[in-house]
Coordinates of C-alpha atoms and ligand atoms in Angstrom, one line a residue:
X1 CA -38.3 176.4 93.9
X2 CA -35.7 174.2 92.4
X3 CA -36.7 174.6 88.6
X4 CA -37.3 177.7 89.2
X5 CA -34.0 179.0 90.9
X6 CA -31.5 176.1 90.4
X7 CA -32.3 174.8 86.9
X8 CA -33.9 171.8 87.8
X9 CA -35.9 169.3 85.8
X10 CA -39.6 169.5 86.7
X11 CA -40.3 165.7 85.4
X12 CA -36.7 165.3 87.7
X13 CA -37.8 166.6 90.5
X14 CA -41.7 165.4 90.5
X15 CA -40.0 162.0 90.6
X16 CA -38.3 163.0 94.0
X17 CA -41.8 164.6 95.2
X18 CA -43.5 161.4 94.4
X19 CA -40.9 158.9 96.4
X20 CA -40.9 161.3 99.5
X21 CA -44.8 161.4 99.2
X22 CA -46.5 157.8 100.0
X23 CA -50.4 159.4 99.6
X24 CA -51.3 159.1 95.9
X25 CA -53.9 162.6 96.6
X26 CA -50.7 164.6 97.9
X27 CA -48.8 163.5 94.9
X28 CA -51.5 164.8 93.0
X29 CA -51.6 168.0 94.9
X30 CA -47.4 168.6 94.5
X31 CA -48.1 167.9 90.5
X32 CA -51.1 170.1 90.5
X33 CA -49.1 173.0 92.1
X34 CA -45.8 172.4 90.4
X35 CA -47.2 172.3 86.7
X36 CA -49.6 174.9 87.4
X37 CA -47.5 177.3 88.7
X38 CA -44.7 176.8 85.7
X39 CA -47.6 176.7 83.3
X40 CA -49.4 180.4 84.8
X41 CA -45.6 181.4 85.9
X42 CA -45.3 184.9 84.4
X43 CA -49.1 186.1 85.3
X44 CA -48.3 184.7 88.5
X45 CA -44.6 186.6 89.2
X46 CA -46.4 190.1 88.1
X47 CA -49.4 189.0 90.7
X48 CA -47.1 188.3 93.8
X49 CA -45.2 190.9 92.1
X50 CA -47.7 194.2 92.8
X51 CA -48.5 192.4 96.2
X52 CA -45.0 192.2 97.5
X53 CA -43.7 196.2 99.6
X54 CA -40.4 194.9 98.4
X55 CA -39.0 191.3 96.8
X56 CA -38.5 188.7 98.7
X57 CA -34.4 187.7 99.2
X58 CA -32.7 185.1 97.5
X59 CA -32.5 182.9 100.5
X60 CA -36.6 183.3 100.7
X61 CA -37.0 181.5 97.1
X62 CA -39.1 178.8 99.1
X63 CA -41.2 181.0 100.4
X64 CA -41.9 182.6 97.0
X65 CA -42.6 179.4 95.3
X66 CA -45.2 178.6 98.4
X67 CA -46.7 181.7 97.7
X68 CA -46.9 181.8 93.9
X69 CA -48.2 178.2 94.8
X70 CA -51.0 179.7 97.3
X71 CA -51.8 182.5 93.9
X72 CA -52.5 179.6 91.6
X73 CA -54.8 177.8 94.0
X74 CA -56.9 181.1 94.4
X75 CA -56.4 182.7 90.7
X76 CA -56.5 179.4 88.8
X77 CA -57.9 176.3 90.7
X78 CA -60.6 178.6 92.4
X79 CA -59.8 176.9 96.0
X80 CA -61.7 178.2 98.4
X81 CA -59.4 180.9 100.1
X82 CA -59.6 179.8 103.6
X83 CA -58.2 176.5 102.2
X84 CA -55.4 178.1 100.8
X85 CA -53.9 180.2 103.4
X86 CA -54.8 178.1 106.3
X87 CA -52.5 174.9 103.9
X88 CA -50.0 178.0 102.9
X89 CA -49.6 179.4 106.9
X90 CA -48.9 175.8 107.9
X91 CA -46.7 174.6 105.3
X92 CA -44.3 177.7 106.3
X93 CA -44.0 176.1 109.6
X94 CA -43.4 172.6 108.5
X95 CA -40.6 174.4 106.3
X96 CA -39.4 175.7 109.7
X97 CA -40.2 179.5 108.1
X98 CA -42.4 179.9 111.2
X99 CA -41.3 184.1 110.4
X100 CA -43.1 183.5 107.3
X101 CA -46.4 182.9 108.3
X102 CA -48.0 186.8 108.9
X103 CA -46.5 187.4 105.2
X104 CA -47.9 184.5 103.9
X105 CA -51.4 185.4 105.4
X106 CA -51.2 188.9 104.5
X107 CA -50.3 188.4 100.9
X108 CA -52.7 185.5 100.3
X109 CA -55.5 187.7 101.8
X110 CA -54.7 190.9 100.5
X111 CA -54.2 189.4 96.7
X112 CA -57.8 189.1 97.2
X113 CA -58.6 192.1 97.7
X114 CA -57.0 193.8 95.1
X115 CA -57.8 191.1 92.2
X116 CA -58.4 193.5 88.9
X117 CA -55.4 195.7 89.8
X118 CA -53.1 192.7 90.2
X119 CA -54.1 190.7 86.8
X120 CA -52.0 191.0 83.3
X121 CA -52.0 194.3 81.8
X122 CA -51.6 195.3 78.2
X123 CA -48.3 196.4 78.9
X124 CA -46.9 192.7 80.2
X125 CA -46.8 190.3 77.4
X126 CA -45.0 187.7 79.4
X127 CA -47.8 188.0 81.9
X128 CA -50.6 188.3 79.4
X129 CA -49.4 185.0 77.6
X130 CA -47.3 183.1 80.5
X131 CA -44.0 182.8 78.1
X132 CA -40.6 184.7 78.1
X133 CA -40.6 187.4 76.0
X134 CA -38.6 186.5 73.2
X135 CA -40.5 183.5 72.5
X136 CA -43.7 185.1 72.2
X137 CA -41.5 186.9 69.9
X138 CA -40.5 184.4 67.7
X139 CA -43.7 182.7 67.7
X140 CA -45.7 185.7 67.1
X141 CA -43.2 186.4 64.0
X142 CA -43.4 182.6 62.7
X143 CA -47.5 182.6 63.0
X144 CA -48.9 186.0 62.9
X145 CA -52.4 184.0 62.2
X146 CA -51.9 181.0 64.9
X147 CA -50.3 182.9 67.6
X148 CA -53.3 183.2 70.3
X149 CA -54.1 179.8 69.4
X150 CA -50.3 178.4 70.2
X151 CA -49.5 180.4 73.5
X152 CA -53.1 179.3 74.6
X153 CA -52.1 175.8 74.0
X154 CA -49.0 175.6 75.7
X155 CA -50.9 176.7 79.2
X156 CA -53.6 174.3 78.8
X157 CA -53.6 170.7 80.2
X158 CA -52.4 168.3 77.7
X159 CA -54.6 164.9 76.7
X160 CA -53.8 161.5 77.9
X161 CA -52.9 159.8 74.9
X162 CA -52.1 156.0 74.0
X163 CA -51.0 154.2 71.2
X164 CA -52.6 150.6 70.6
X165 CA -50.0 148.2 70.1
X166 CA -51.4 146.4 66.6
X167 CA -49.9 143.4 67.0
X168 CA -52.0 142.5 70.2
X169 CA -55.4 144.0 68.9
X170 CA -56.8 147.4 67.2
X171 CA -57.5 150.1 69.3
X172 CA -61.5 150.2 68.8
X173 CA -61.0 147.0 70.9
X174 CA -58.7 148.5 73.4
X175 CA -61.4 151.3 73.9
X176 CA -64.1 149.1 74.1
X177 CA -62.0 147.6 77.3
X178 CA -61.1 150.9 78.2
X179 CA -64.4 151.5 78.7
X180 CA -65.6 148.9 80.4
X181 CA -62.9 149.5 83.1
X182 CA -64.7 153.3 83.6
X183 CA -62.4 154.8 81.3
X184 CA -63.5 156.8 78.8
X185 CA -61.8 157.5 75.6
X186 CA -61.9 159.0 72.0
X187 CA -60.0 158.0 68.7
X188 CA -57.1 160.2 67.6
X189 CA -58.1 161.1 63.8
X190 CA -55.0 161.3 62.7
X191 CA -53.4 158.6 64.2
X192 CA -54.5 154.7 63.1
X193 CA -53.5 153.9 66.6
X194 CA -54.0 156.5 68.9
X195 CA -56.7 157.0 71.8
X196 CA -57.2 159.6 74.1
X197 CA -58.0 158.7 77.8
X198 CA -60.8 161.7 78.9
X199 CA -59.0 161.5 82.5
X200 CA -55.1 160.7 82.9
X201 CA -54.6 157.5 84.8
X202 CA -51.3 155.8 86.4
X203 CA -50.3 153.5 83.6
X204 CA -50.4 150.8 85.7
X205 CA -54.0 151.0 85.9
X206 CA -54.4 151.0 81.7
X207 CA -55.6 147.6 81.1
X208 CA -53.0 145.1 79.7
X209 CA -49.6 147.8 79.8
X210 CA -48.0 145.5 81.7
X211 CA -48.4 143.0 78.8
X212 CA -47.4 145.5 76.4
X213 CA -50.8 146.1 74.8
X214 CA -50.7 149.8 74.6
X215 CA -48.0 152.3 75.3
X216 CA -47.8 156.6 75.9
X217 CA -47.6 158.5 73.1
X218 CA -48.1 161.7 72.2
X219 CA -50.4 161.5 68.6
X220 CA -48.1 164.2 66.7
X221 CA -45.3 161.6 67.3
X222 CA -47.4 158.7 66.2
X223 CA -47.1 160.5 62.9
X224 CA -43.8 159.7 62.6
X225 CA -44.0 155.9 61.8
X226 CA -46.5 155.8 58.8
X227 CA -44.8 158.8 57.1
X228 CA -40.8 157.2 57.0
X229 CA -42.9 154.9 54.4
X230 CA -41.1 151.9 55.8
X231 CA -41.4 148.4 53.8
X232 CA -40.7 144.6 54.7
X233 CA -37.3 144.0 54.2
X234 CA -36.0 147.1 54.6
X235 CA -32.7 148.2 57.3
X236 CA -34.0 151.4 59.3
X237 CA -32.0 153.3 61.5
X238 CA -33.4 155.2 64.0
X239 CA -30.9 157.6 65.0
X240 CA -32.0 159.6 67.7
X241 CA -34.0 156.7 69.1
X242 CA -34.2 156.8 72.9
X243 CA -36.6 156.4 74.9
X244 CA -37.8 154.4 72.2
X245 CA -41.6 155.8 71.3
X246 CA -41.2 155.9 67.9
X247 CA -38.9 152.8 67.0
X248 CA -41.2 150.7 68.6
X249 CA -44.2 152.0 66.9
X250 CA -42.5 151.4 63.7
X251 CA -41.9 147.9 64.7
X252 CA -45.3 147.6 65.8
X253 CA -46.9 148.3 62.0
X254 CA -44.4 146.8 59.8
X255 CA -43.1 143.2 59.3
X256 CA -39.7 142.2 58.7
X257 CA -37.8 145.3 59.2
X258 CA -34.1 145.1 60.6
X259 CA -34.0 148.4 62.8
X260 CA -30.8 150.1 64.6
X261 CA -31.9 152.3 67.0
X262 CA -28.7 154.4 67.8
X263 CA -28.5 157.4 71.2
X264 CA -25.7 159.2 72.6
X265 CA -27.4 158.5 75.8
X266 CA -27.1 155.2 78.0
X267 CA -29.5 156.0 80.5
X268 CA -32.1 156.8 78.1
X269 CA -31.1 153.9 75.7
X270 CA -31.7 151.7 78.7
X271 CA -35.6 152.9 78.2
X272 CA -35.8 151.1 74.4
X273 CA -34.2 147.9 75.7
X274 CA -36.9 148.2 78.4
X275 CA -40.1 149.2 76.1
X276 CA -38.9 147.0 73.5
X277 CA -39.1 144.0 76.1
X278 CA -42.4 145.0 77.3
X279 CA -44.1 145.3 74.0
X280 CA -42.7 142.6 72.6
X281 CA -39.9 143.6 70.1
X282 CA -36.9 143.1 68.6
X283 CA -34.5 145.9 67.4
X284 CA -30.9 146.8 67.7
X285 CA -29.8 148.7 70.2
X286 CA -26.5 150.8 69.7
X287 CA -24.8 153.6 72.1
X288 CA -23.4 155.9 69.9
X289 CA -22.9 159.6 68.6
X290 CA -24.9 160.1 65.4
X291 CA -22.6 162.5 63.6
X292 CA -19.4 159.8 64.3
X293 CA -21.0 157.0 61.9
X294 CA -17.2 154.9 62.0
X295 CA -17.4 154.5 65.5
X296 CA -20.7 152.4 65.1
X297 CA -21.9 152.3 61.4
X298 CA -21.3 148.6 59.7
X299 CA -21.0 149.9 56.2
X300 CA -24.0 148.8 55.0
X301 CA -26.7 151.2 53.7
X302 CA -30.1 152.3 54.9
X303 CA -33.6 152.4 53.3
X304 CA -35.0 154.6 55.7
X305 CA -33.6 156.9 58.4
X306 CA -35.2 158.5 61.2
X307 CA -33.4 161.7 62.3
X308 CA -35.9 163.0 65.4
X309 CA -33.2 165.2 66.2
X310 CA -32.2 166.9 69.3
X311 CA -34.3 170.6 69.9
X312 CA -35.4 173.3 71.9
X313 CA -38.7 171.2 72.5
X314 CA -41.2 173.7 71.8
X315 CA -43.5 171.7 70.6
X316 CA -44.3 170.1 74.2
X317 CA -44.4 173.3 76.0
X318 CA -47.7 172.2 77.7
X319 CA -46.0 168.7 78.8
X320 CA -42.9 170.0 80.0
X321 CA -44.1 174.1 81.2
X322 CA -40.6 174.3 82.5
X323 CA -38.9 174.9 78.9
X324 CA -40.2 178.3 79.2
X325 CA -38.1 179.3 82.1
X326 CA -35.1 176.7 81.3
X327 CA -34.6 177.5 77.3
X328 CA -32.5 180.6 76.4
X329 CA -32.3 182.3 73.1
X330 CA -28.5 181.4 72.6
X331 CA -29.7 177.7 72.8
X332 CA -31.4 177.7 69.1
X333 CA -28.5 178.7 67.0
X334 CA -26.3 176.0 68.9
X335 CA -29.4 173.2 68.7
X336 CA -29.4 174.3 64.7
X337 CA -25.7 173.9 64.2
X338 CA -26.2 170.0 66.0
X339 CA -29.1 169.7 63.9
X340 CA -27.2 170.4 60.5
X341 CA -24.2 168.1 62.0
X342 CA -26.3 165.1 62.7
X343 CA -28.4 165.5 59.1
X344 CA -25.1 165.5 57.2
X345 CA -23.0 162.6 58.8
X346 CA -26.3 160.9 58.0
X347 CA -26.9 161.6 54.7
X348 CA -24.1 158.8 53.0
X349 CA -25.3 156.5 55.0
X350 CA -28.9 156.4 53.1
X351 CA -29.1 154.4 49.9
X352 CA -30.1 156.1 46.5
X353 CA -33.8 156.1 46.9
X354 CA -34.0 155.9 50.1
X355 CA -35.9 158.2 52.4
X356 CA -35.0 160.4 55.6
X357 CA -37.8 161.5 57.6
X358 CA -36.4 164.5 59.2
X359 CA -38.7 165.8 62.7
X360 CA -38.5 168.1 65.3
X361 CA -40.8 168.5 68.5
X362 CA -39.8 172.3 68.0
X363 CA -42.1 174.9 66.3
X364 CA -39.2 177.6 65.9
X365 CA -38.6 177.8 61.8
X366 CA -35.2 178.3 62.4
X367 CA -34.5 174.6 63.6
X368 CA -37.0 172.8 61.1
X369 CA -37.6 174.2 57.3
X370 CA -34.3 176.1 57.9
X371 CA -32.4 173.7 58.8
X372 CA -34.0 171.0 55.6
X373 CA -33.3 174.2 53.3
X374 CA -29.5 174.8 54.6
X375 CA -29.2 170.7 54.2
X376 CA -30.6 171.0 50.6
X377 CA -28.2 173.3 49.6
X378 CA -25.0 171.5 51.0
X379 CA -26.4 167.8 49.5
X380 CA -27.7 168.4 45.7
X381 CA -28.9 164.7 46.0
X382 CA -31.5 165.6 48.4
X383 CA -34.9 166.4 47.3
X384 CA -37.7 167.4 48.9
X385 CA -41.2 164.6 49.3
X386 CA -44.7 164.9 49.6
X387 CA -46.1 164.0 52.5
X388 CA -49.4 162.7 53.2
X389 CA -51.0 164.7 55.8
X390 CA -53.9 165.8 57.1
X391 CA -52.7 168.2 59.4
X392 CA -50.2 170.8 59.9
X393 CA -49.5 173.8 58.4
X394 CA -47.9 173.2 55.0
X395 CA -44.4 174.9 54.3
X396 CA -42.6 174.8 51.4
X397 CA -40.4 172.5 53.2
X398 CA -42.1 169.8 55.1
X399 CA -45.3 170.5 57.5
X400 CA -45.2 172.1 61.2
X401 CA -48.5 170.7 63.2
X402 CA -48.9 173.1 66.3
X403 CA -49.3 172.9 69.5
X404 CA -53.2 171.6 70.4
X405 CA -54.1 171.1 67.1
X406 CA -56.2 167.6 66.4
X407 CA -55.6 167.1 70.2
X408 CA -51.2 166.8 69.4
X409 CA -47.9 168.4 70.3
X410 CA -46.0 170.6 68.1
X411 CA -44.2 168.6 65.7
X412 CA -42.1 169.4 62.7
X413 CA -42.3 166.8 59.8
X414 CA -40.4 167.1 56.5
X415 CA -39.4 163.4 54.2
X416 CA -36.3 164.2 51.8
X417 CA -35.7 161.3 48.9
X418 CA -31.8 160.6 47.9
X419 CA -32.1 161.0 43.9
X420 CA -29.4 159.6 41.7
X421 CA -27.7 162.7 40.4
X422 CA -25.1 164.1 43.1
Ligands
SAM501 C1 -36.3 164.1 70.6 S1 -35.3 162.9 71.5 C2 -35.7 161.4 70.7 C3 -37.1 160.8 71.0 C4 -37.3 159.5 70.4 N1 -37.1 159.5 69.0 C5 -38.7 158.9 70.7 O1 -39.6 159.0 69.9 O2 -38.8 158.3 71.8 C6 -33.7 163.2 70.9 C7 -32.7 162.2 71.3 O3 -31.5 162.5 70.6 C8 -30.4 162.1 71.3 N2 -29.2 162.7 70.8 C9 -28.7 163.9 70.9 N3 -27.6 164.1 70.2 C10 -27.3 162.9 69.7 C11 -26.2 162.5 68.8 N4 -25.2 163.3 68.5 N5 -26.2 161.2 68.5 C12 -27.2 160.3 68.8 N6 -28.3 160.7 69.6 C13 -28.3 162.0 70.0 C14 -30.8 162.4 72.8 O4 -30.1 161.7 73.7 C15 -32.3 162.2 72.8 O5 -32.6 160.9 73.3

């Protein structure tokens, strides 16, 4: 109810859910629920939708989300339906909504009656596809080819995937422990480090994360640290760094590298300190606003810059379902102007011949090739690099990997060398 209504942050308020809940199974229900509503959201609305005389009042939003919860037990899970409303009818009197409980009932048992007439029709895209309109707009435009495949994607149940920390062991040995411990797990193929668990654990449980052996990460943002090209010896600055997932996989697969890793954001920033601890590494950590070098910048020129800038997150739609109700339209044009910012207080701080791996997790054109082609016009010392990659679609600037494909996120990738000639 609060995502929904009040703007909340799902992974914000699954956090709460989990510290009020002390059973581990009825924290896995609340996740089950809350992700799985927010994922089948706009099916789910039409649903209650055709089932409600009239709609429910403002004040009754709880009662709604119990019910759109009770509609994905039935239409998604497949609980058995005596389950459902007998849980549903209860939980309306635990919320003290003891008025609620004949609607509850009634709906939950009459959506079963009526299941074909209450399902998507041609005529409701957001319900056919579970997204807002305008982004099944403007992915629709951006992929006529890989549409289906996307929107499918971002409702389905993303992989558990790890990255092996090299410098405590390869990851065909951290799958072979895997395995012993009953988990089992597949290699990534694009990724030289990255695993998928079959069946999400608590980390916790993951042998050795404690000891810094393997971390959480996404395999499109493994990408990142093999195709910056970093060498030993080189200064790196991470500018957009926090929580950390890719600066400490960079330090985890090359020596000698002096990294800054630079966010706006304290709280997060406080995550690198903490990962870097755990795993073992060393890297600067600096609070600071990337398009203000002077107020943190020593003077001193980078080889390699990582600019994972801030976006409308597209990319992770089916790790985070709430972007879907949360992001507007008006956001992209504002997240494109901070994009252009950040790029071009950046760009004199890169050495002639060095590199800046420009990355997204958006899949909207407008924040990734458009934003590298707007920056190549404003700096004619820019230029454009090949990068090696097996995946992703290939644009004239950069590559965009979607949604599900090879098992990843969304990503946007696109390397741009400093030449000599200004
Ligand atoms: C996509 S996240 C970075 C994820 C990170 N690179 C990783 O792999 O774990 C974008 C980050 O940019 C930071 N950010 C946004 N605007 C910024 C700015 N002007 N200067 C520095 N950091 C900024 C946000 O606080 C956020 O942590």
């Amino acid at each position: 109810m609060r995502v929904i209504h009040a703007g909340a942050l799902l992974d914000h308020e699954m956090e709460l859910a989990r510290q009020q809940l002390s059973d581990p199974r009825d924290q896995g229900f609340v996740q089950e629920c809350a992700y799985g509503v927010l994922r089948h959201y706009y099916a789910l609305r039409r649903r209650l939708g055709t089932l409600l005389a009239k709609p429910l009042k403002k004040r009754d939003a709880e009662i709604e989300a119990l019910l759109m919860s009770g509609l994905y037990q039935l239409f998604v899970l497949g609980t058995p339906a005596h389950a459902v409303v007998d849980g549903s009818a209860s939980a309306c009197r635990e919320l003290d909504r003891a008025w609620a409980t004949a609607l509850v009932n009634a709906i939950l048992r009459g959506s079963l009656r009526n299941v074909a007439a209450a399902g998507p029709g041609d005529d409701d895209q957001e319900a056919r596809w579970n997204h807002p309109r305008w982004l099944i707009d403007a992915i629709v435009a951006a992929y006529p080819a890989h549409y289906p495949a996307i929107l499918e994607a971002n409702i389905a149940r993303p992989p558990f995937t790890l990255r092996v920390n090299r410098r405590r062991g390869d990851r065909l040995a951290y799958r072979a422990e895997l395995e012993a411990a009953g988990f089992a797990a597949y290699l990534l193929p694009d990724c030289a480090d990255g695993l998928v668990v079959e069946t999400p654990v608590p980390v916790a449980r993951l042998p050795g994360f404690a000891a810094g052996r393997v971390s959480v990460q996404d395999g499109a943002a493994q990408l990142a640290a093999s195709l910056l090209g970093a060498k030993p010896g080189h200064r790196i600055l991470d500018a957009c760094a926090a929580p950390g997932g890719k600066t400490m996989h960079l330090l985890e697969t090359v020596d000698d590298i002096a990294v800054t890793a630079l966010d706006v954001d304290t709280a997060r920033l406080a995550r690198v300190r903490d990962n870097a601890r755990r795993l073992g590494l060393d890297c600067d950590v600096v609070i600071g606003d990337a398009t203000i070098p002077a107020t943190w910048w020593d003077g001193q020129a980078y080889d390699r810059i990582l600019l994972d800038a801030p976006c409308s997150a597209t990319g992770v739609i089916r790790r985070h379902p709430d972007i879907k109700l949360h992001r507007q339209p008006a956001d992209i044009p504002a997240l494109t102007a901070r994009q252009g910012a950040i790029f071009d207080a950046l760009w004199p701080l890169l050495r002639e011949g060095g590199k800046l791996l420009y990355a997204t997790c958006s899949i909207l054109p407008q924040e990734n090739a458009a934003v590298v082609a707007a920056a190549l016009a404003r700096h004619p010392d820019a230029a454009v690099e090949t990068l090696h990659l097996d995946c992703g679609v290939p644009l004239r600037h950069g590559r965009q990997v979607l949604p599900g494909e090879h098992d990843m996120d969304g990503f946007y990738y696109c390397l741009i060398g400093k030449t000599a000639h200004a």
